[in-house]
XYZ file of C-alpha atoms in Angstrom:
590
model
C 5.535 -28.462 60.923
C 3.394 -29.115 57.378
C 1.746 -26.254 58.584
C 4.772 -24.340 58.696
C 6.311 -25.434 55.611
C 2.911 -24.480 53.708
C 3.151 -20.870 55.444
C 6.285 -20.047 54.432
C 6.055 -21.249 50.732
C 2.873 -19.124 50.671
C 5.161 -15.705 51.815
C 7.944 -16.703 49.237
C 5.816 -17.258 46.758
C 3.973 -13.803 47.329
C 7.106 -11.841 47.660
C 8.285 -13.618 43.895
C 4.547 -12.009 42.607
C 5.067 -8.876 44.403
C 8.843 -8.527 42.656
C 7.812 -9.523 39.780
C 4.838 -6.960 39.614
C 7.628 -4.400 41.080
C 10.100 -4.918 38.147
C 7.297 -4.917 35.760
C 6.139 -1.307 36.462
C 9.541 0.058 37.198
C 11.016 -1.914 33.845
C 9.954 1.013 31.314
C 9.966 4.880 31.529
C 9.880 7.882 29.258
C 12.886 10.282 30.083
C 13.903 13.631 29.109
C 10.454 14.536 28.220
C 7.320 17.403 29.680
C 5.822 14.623 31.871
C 5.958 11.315 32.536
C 4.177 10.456 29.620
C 6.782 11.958 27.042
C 10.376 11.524 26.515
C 13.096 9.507 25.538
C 11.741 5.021 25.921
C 14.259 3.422 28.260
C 14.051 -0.263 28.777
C 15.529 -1.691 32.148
C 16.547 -5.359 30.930
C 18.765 -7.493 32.969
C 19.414 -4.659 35.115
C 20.649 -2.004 32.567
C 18.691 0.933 31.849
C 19.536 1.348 27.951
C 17.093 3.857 25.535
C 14.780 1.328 23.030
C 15.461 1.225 19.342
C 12.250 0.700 17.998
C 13.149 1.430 14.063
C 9.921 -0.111 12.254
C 7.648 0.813 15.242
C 4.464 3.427 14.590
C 1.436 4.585 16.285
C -0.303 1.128 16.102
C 2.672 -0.301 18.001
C 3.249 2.716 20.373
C -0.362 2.593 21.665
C 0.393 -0.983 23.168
C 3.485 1.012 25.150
C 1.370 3.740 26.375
C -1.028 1.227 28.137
C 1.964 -0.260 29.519
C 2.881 3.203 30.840
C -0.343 3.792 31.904
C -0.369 6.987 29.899
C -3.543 7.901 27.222
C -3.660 7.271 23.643
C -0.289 7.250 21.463
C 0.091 11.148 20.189
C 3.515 10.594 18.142
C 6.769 8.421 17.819
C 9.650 9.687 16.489
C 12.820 8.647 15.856
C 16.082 10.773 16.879
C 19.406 9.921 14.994
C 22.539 10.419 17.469
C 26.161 11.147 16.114
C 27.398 7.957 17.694
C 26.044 4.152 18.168
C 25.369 2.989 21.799
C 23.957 0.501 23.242
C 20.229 -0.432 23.151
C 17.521 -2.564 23.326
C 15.795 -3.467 19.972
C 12.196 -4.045 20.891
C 10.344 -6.372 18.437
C 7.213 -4.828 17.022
C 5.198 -8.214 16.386
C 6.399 -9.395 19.958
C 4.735 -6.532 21.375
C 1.522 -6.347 19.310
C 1.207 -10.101 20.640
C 0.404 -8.966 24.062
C 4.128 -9.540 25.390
C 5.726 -7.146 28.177
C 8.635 -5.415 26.287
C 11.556 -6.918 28.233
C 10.531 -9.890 26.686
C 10.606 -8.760 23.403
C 14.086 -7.172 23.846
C 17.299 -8.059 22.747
C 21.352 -6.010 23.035
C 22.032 -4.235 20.049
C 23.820 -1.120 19.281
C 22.455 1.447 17.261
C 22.556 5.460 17.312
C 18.749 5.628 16.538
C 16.613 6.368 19.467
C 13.082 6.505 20.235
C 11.078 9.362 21.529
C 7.542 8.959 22.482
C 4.652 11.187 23.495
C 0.739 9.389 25.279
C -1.600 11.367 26.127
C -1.338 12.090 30.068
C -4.997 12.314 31.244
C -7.120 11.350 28.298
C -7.672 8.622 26.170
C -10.235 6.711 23.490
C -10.479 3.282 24.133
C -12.660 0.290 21.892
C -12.369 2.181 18.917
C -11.462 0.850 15.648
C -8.830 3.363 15.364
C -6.774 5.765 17.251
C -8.891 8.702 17.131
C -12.344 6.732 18.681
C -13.741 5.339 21.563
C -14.884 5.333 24.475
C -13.671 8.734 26.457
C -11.910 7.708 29.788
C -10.442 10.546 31.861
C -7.621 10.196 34.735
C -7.559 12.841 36.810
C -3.988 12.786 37.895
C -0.885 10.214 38.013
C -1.654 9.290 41.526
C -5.163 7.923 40.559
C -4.987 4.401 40.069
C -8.042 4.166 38.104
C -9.065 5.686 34.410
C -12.777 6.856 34.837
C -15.530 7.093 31.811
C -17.196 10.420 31.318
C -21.207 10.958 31.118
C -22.570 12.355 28.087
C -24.223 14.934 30.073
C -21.054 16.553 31.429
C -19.263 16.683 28.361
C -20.319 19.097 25.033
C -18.539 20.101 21.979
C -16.318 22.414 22.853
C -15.004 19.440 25.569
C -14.478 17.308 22.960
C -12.625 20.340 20.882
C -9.919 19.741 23.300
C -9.801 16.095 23.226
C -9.127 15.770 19.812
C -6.544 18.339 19.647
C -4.895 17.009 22.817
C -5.022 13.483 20.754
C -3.155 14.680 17.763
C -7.090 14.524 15.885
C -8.595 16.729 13.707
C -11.870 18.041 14.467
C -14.776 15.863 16.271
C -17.173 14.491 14.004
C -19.199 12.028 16.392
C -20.159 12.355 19.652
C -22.580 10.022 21.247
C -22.876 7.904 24.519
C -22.394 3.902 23.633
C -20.927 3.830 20.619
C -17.970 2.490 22.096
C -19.791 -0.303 24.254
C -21.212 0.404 27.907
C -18.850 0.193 30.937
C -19.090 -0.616 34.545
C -16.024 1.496 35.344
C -16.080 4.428 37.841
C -17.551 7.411 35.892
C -15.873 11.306 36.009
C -18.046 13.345 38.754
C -17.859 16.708 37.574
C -19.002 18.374 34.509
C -16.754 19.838 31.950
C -16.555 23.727 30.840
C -13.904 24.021 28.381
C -13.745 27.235 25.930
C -12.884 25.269 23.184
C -8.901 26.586 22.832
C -7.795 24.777 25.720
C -4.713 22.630 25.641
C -5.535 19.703 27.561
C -8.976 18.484 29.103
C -7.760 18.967 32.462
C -6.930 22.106 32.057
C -10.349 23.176 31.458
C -12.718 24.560 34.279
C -15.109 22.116 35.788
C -18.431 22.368 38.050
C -18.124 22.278 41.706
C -20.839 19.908 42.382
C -20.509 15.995 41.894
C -22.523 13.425 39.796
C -23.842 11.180 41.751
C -25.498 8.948 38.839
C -25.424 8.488 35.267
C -28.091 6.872 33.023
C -26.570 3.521 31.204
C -25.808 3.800 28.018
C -24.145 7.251 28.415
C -21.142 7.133 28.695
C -19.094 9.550 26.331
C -17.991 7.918 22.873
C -16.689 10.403 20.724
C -14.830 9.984 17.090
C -12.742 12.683 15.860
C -11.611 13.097 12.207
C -8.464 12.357 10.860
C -6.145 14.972 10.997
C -5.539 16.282 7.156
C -2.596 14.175 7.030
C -2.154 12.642 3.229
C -1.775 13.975 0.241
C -0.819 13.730 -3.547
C 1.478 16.215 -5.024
C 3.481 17.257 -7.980
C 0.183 15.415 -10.318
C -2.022 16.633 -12.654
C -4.886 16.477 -10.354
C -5.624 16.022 -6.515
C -5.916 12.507 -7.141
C -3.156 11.496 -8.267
C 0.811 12.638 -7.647
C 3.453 11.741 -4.716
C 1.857 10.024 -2.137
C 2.745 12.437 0.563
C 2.001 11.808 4.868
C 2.051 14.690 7.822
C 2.946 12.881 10.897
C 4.554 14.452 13.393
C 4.363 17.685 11.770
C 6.324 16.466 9.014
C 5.258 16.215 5.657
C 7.295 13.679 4.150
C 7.206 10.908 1.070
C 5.733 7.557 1.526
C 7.415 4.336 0.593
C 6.183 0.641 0.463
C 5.467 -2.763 -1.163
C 1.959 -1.565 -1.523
C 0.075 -3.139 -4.743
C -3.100 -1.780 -6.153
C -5.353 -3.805 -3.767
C -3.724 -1.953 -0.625
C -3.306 1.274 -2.849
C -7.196 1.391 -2.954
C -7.319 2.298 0.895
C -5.100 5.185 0.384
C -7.580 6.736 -2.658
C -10.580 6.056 -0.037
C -8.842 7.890 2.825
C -8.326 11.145 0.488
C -11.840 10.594 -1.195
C -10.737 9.835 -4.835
C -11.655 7.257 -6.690
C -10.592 3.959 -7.431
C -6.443 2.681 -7.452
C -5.367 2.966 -11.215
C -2.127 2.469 -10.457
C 0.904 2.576 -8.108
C 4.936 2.891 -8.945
C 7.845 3.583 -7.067
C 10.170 6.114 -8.339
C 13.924 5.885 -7.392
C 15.655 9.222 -6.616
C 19.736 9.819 -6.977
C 20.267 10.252 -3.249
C 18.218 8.941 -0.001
C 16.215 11.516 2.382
C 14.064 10.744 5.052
C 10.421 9.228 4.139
C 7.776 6.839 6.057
C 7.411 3.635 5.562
C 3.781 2.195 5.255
C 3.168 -1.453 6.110
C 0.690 -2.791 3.713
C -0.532 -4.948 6.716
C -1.651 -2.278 8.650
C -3.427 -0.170 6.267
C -5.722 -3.337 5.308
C -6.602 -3.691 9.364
C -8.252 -0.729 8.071
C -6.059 1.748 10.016
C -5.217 4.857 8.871
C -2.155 5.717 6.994
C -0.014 7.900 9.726
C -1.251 5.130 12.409
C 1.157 2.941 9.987
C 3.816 5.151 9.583
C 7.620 4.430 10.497
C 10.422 6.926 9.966
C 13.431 5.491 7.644
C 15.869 6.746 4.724
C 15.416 5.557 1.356
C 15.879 6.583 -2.467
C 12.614 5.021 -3.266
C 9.242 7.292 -3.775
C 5.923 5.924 -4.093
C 3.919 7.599 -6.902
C -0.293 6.844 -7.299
C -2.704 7.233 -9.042
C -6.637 7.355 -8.344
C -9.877 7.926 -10.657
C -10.747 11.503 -9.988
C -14.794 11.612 -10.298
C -15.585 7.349 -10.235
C -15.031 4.639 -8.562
C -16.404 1.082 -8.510
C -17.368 0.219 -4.690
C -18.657 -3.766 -3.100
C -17.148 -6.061 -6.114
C -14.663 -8.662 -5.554
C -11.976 -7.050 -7.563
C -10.794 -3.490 -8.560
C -12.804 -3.839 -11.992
C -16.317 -4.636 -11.048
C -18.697 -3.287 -8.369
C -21.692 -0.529 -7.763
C -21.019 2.509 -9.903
C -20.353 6.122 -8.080
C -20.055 9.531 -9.589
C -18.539 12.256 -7.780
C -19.366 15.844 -9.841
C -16.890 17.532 -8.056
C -14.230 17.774 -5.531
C -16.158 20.186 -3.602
C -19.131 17.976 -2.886
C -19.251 15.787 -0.318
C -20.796 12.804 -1.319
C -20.726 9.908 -4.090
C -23.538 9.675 -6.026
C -25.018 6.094 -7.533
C -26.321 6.298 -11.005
C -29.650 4.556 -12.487
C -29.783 2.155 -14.900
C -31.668 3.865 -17.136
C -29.041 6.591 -17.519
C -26.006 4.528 -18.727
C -25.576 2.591 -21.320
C -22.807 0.422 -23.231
C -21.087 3.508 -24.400
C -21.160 4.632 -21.024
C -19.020 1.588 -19.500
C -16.635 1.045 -22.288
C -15.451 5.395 -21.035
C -15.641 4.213 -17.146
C -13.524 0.759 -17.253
C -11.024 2.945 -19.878
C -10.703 5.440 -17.351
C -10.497 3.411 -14.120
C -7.505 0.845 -16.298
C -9.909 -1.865 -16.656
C -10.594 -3.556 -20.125
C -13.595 -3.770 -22.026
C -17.340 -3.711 -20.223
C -18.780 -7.494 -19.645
C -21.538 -7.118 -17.671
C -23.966 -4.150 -16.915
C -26.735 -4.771 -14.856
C -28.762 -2.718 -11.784
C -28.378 -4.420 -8.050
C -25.354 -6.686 -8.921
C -23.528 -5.376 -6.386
C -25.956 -4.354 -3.358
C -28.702 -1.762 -3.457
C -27.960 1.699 -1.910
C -29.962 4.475 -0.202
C -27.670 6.890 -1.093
C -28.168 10.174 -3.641
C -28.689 9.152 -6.981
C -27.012 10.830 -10.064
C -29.802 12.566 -11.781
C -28.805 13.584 -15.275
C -28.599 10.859 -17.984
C -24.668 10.080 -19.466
C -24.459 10.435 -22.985
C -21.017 9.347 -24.068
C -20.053 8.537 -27.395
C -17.415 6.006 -25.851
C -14.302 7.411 -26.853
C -13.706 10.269 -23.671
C -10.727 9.522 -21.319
C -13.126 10.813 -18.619
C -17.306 9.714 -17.369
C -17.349 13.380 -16.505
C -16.096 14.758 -20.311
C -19.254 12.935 -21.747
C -22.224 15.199 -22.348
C -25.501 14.361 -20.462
C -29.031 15.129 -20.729
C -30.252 18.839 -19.729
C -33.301 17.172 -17.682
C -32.706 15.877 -14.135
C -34.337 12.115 -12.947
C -36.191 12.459 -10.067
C -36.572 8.864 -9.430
C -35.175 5.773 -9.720
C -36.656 2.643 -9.399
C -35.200 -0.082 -6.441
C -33.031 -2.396 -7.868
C -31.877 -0.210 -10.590
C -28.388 1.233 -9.578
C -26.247 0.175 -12.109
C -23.665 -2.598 -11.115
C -20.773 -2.977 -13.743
C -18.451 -5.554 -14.410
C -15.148 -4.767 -16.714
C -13.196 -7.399 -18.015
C -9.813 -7.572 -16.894
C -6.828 -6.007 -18.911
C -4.518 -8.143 -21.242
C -1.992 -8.297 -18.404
C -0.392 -11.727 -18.099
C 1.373 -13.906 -20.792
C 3.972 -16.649 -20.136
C 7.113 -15.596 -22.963
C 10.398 -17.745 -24.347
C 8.640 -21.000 -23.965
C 8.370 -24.042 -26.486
C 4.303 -23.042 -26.397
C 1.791 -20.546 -24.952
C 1.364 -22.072 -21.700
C 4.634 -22.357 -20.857
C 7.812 -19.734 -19.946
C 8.841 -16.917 -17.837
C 6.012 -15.019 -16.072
C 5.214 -11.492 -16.970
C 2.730 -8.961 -15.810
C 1.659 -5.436 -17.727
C 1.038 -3.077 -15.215
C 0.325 0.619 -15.515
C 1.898 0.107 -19.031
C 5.054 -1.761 -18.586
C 5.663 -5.878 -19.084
C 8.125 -6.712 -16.723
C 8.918 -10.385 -15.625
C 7.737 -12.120 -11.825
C 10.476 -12.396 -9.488
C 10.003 -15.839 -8.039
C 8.692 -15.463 -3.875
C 8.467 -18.714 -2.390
C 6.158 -19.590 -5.023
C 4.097 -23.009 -5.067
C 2.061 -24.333 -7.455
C -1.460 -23.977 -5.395
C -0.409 -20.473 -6.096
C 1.155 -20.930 -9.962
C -2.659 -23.003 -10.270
C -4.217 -19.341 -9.931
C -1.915 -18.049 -13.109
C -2.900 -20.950 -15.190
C -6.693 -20.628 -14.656
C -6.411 -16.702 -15.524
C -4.085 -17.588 -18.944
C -6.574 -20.901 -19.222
C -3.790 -22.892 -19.386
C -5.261 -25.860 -17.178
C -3.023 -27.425 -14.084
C 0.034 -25.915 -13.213
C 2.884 -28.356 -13.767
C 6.035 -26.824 -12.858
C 7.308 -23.549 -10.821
C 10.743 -22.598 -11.164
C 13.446 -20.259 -10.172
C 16.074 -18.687 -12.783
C 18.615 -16.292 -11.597
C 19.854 -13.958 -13.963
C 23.121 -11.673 -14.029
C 21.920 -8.653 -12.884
C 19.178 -7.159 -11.446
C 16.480 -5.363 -13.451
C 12.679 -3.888 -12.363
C 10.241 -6.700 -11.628
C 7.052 -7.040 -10.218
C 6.395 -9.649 -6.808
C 2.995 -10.997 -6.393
C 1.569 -10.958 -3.071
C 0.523 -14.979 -2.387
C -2.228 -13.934 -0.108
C -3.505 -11.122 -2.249
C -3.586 -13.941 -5.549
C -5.191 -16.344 -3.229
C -7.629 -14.144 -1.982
C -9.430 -14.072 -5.569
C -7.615 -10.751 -6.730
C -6.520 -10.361 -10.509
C -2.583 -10.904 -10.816
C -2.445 -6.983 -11.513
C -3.828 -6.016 -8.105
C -1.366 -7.831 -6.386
C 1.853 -6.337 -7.859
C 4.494 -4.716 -6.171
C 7.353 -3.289 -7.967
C 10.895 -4.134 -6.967
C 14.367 -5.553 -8.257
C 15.512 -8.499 -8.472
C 18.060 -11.438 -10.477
C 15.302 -14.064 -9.621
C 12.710 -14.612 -12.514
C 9.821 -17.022 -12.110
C 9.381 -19.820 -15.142
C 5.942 -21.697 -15.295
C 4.656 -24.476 -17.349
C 1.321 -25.100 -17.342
C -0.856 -28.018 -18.811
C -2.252 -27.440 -21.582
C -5.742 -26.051 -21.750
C -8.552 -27.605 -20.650
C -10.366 -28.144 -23.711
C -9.838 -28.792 -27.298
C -10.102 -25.710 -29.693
C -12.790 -26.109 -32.288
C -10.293 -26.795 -34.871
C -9.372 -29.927 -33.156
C -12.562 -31.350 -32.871
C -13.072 -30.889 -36.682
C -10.188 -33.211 -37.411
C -11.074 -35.455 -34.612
C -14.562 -35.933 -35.588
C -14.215 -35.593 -40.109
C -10.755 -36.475 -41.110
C -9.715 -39.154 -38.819
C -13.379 -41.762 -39.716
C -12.799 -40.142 -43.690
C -8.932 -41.632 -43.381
C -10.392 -44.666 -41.738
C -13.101 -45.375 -44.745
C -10.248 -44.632 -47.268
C -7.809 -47.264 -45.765
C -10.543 -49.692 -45.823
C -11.433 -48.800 -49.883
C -7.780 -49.439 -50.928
C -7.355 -52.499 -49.146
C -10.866 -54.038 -50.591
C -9.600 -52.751 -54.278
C -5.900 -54.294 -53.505
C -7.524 -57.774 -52.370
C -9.657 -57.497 -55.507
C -6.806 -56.985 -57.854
C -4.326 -59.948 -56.031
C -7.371 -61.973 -57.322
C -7.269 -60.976 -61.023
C -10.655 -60.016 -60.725
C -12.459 -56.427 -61.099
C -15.262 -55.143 -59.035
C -18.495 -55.828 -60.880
C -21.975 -53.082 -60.560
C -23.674 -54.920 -57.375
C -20.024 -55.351 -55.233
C -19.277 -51.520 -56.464
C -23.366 -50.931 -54.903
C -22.502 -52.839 -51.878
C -19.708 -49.925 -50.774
C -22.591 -47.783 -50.126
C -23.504 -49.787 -46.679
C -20.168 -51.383 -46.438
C -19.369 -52.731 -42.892
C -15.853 -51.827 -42.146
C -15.446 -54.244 -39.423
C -15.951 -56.910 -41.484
C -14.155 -56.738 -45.543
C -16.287 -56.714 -48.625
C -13.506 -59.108 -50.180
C -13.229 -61.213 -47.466
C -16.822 -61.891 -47.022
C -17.451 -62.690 -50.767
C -14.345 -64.837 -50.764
C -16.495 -66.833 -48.279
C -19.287 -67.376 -50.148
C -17.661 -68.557 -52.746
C -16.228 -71.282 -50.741
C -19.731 -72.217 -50.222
């Protein structure tokens, strides 16, 4: 009977698993669309079948649905607007990302925004950093149950033409077996012949005869370029301008709490320089833009992986260096100097000590927003193999630009190791507390790219306000509070993790509006000025020594008696601890 009991527990509990499994695959489907990898996400959630609205998701996100598809790589999300509201499902981006099935991050809404997705169908890069990486894995059609690695010696360049276009990549720029880790997975058996202008991988010819083996460590890994998909426009140079992003096909305006820290990955993606500044510009009327979480951009993915379709009046304008950048310091004004002659080379250049000078710095940390040079030294900031800049700068230190300065005619063939020149610029004059009862105490405000506007106050503590203090050497902080004013006006918030991090207050600025205005009071600093040791250390012990003198004069004349020549010589090693008067009046008691 136990027996029994045990048995039938064992098939219930298998046919719960094999439901389970069931309404997991069958819980999500792309309708509407080519194949069975595009279309219109449907969610079926307590047994409705409603379309997903997904409004903050992007290509990061989107990737996590494809897997659970079984599709390829994520190719493009897009979101349709509808002329009515419905119902949906709003799917949780985080929830997803956390390695939850999407039922469970779903809840009933109604909305008239809709998601359409496109994967990949038979391809995809997988172990890569990035979308357009990794390891090459191949399924040959929807009734496979399997995704199968390629070897490197049935696959070519024209093969992995394809691939990248099929992704939504630009152009392959890597292709190597193992770069993407080695795999025990079945491997493809056939070699590929693709002309190049294929659409899709599969639709390529192939070789009639199987693989039977493939050496390890060859398995495809292939890295294709970024498609050209940001830009700066309406600037006076390429570097600087609208921030503008193709995804989709779409070139559209970029919006975002970005600050000058997360700015800096933007200016490395379109090879400029270093972030000189970042501003958002406010249009009269709203018109579709993408949205750019900060947070995704510094997981060091690129900028259309990050991208989310929304409406807004609000533009982002930036601003890079053009020919110079600092690169490996801990903040945006101090690292490894690189020189870039022009935008149609392809490579920064380091430059040697012995060609730069003071003049020199005071022109880069002017033109990259920094203030005045403090250090300048070869090998602070690593030692590079990379070319070296081989005419001597010759500024005269008041040029906007490194590259307006004249230079020598000669070029340096050498440089010695340990003599690439690391540079240090002191930060700007950008932080002062105002409308206080002293200098270390009042409302917060930050210069940034030329305007002082107050801190709105963001959950701030004071093992963050400690941070401001140090940088205005104010000592401790003391107090953080919040004032609320009538209306709102441009202010700047300061990303907490950013200050925390060791980043200047400037770097971590992000421009909004707001009635809430931070006040701080700080100690007050945490040493004396010089002028306060002066009267510390002369005037109070002269004061002291001049008390002492009247009162040995005043006991003198209560006496009727005047100081003769050996009392006035005994002043000159008078003890003050113990009175002149008093001690003679003891003697004469004697």
């Amino acid at each position: 009977m136990d027996q029994l009991l045990v048995l039938v527990l064992l098939l219930w509990s298998s046919g719960l698993q094999a439901e389970g499994q069931q309404d997991s695959t069958e819980s999500v489907r792309l309708v509407g669309g080519d194949s069975r990898c595009a279309g219109t996400l449907e969610l079926k959630h307590q047994g409705h079948w409603r379309p997903a609205d997904v409004s903050d998701w992007n290509l990061k996100v989107a990737a996590v649905l494809c897997r659970e598809l079984d599709c390829g790589s994520a190719v493009s999300i897009e979101q349709r607007e509808e002329s009515s509201e419905r119902p949906v499902w709003w799917i949780n981006p985080d929830c997803v990302q956390s390695g939850s099935a999407l039922r469970e991050c779903a809840r009933s809404d109604t909305s008239s925004s809709i998601l359409n997705l496109t994967c990949s169908d038979s391809v995809r890069l997988v172990g890569g950093t990035r979308l357009c990486s990794g390891r090459l894995e191949v399924k040959s059609n929807q009734s496979n149950q399997w995704w199968s690695s390629v070897c490197e010696a049935d696959f070519d360049l024209q093969d992995a033409e394809v691939v990248c276009r099929e992704l939504g990549c630009g152009a392959p720029s890597v292709l190597q077996g193992a770069l993407y880790g080695e795999v025990e997975a079945p491997m493809w058996t056939k070699e590929f012949q693709c002309g190049g202008n294929e659409s899709a991988l599969l639709d390529c010819r192939s070789s009639g005869s199987d693989r039977n083996t493939c050496s390890p460590g060859k398995a495809v890994g292939l890295t294709c370029s970024e498609p050209d998909a940001v830009r700066l426009v309406g600037g006076d140079s390429r570097c600087a301008g609208t921030l503008e992003v193709k995804h989709q096909g779409h070139w559209r305006p970029m919006v975002s709490d970005w600050n000058l820290k997360v700015a800096a990955v933007a200016c490395r993606e379109l090879d400029c320089g270093s972030a000189v500044s970042v501003e958002q510009r406010e249009e009269s009327s709203e018109r579709p833009v993408w949205w750019i979480y900060s947070d995704c951009v510094q997981s060091r993915s690129d900028l259309r992986e990050c991208a989310t379709s929304i409406t807004s009046t609000s533009i982002l304008n930036l601003t890079c260096s053009d020919s110079v950048r600092l690169v490996g310091g801990t903040r945006l004004c101090s690292g490894r100097l690189e020189v870039k002659s022009n935008q149609s080379n392809q490579w920064w250049s380091s430059v040697c000590e012995a060609d730069f000078d003071l003049q020199d710095a005071e022109v880069v940390c002017r033109e990259l927003g920094c203030g005045a040079p403090s250090v300048l030294q070869g090998a602070l900031y690593g030692e590079v193999e990379a070319p070296m800049w081989t005419k001597e700068f010759q500024c005269g230190g008041n040029e906007s630009a490194l590259l307006d300065c004249r230079s020598s005619g000669s070029d340096r063939n050498t440089c010695s190791p340990g003599k690439a020149v690391g540079l240090t610029c002191s930060e700007p004059d950008a932080v002062r507390l105002v409308g206080g009862d002293r200098r270390c105490a009042g409302t917060l405000e930050v210069k940034h790219h030329g305007h002082w506007r107050p801190v709105m106050d963001y959950y701030w503590i004071l093992k963050k306000a400690a941070v401001v203090c140090r940088e205005l050497d104010c000592g401790s902080a003391v107090s953080v509070e919040e004032r609320e004013e009538s209306s709102e006006r441009p202010v700047w918030r300061i990303n907490s993790d950013c200050v925390q991090s060791g980043s200047a207050l400037r770097e971590c600025a992000e421009s909004t509006r707001s009635t809430s205005i931070l006040n701080l009071t700080c100690s007050a600093p945490s040493s004396a000025p010089p002028s306060d040791l002066i009267i510390r250390a002369v005037v109070l012990p002269l004061t002291l020594l001049l008390v002492n003198v009247a009162l040995y004069f005043y006991c003198k004349a209560s006496r009727g008696q005047k100081p003769g020549r050996r009392e006035n010589m005994e002043l000159d090693d008078y003890n003050p601890g113990v009175p002149a008067a008093e001690e003679e009046g003891a003697q004469g008691a004697e």
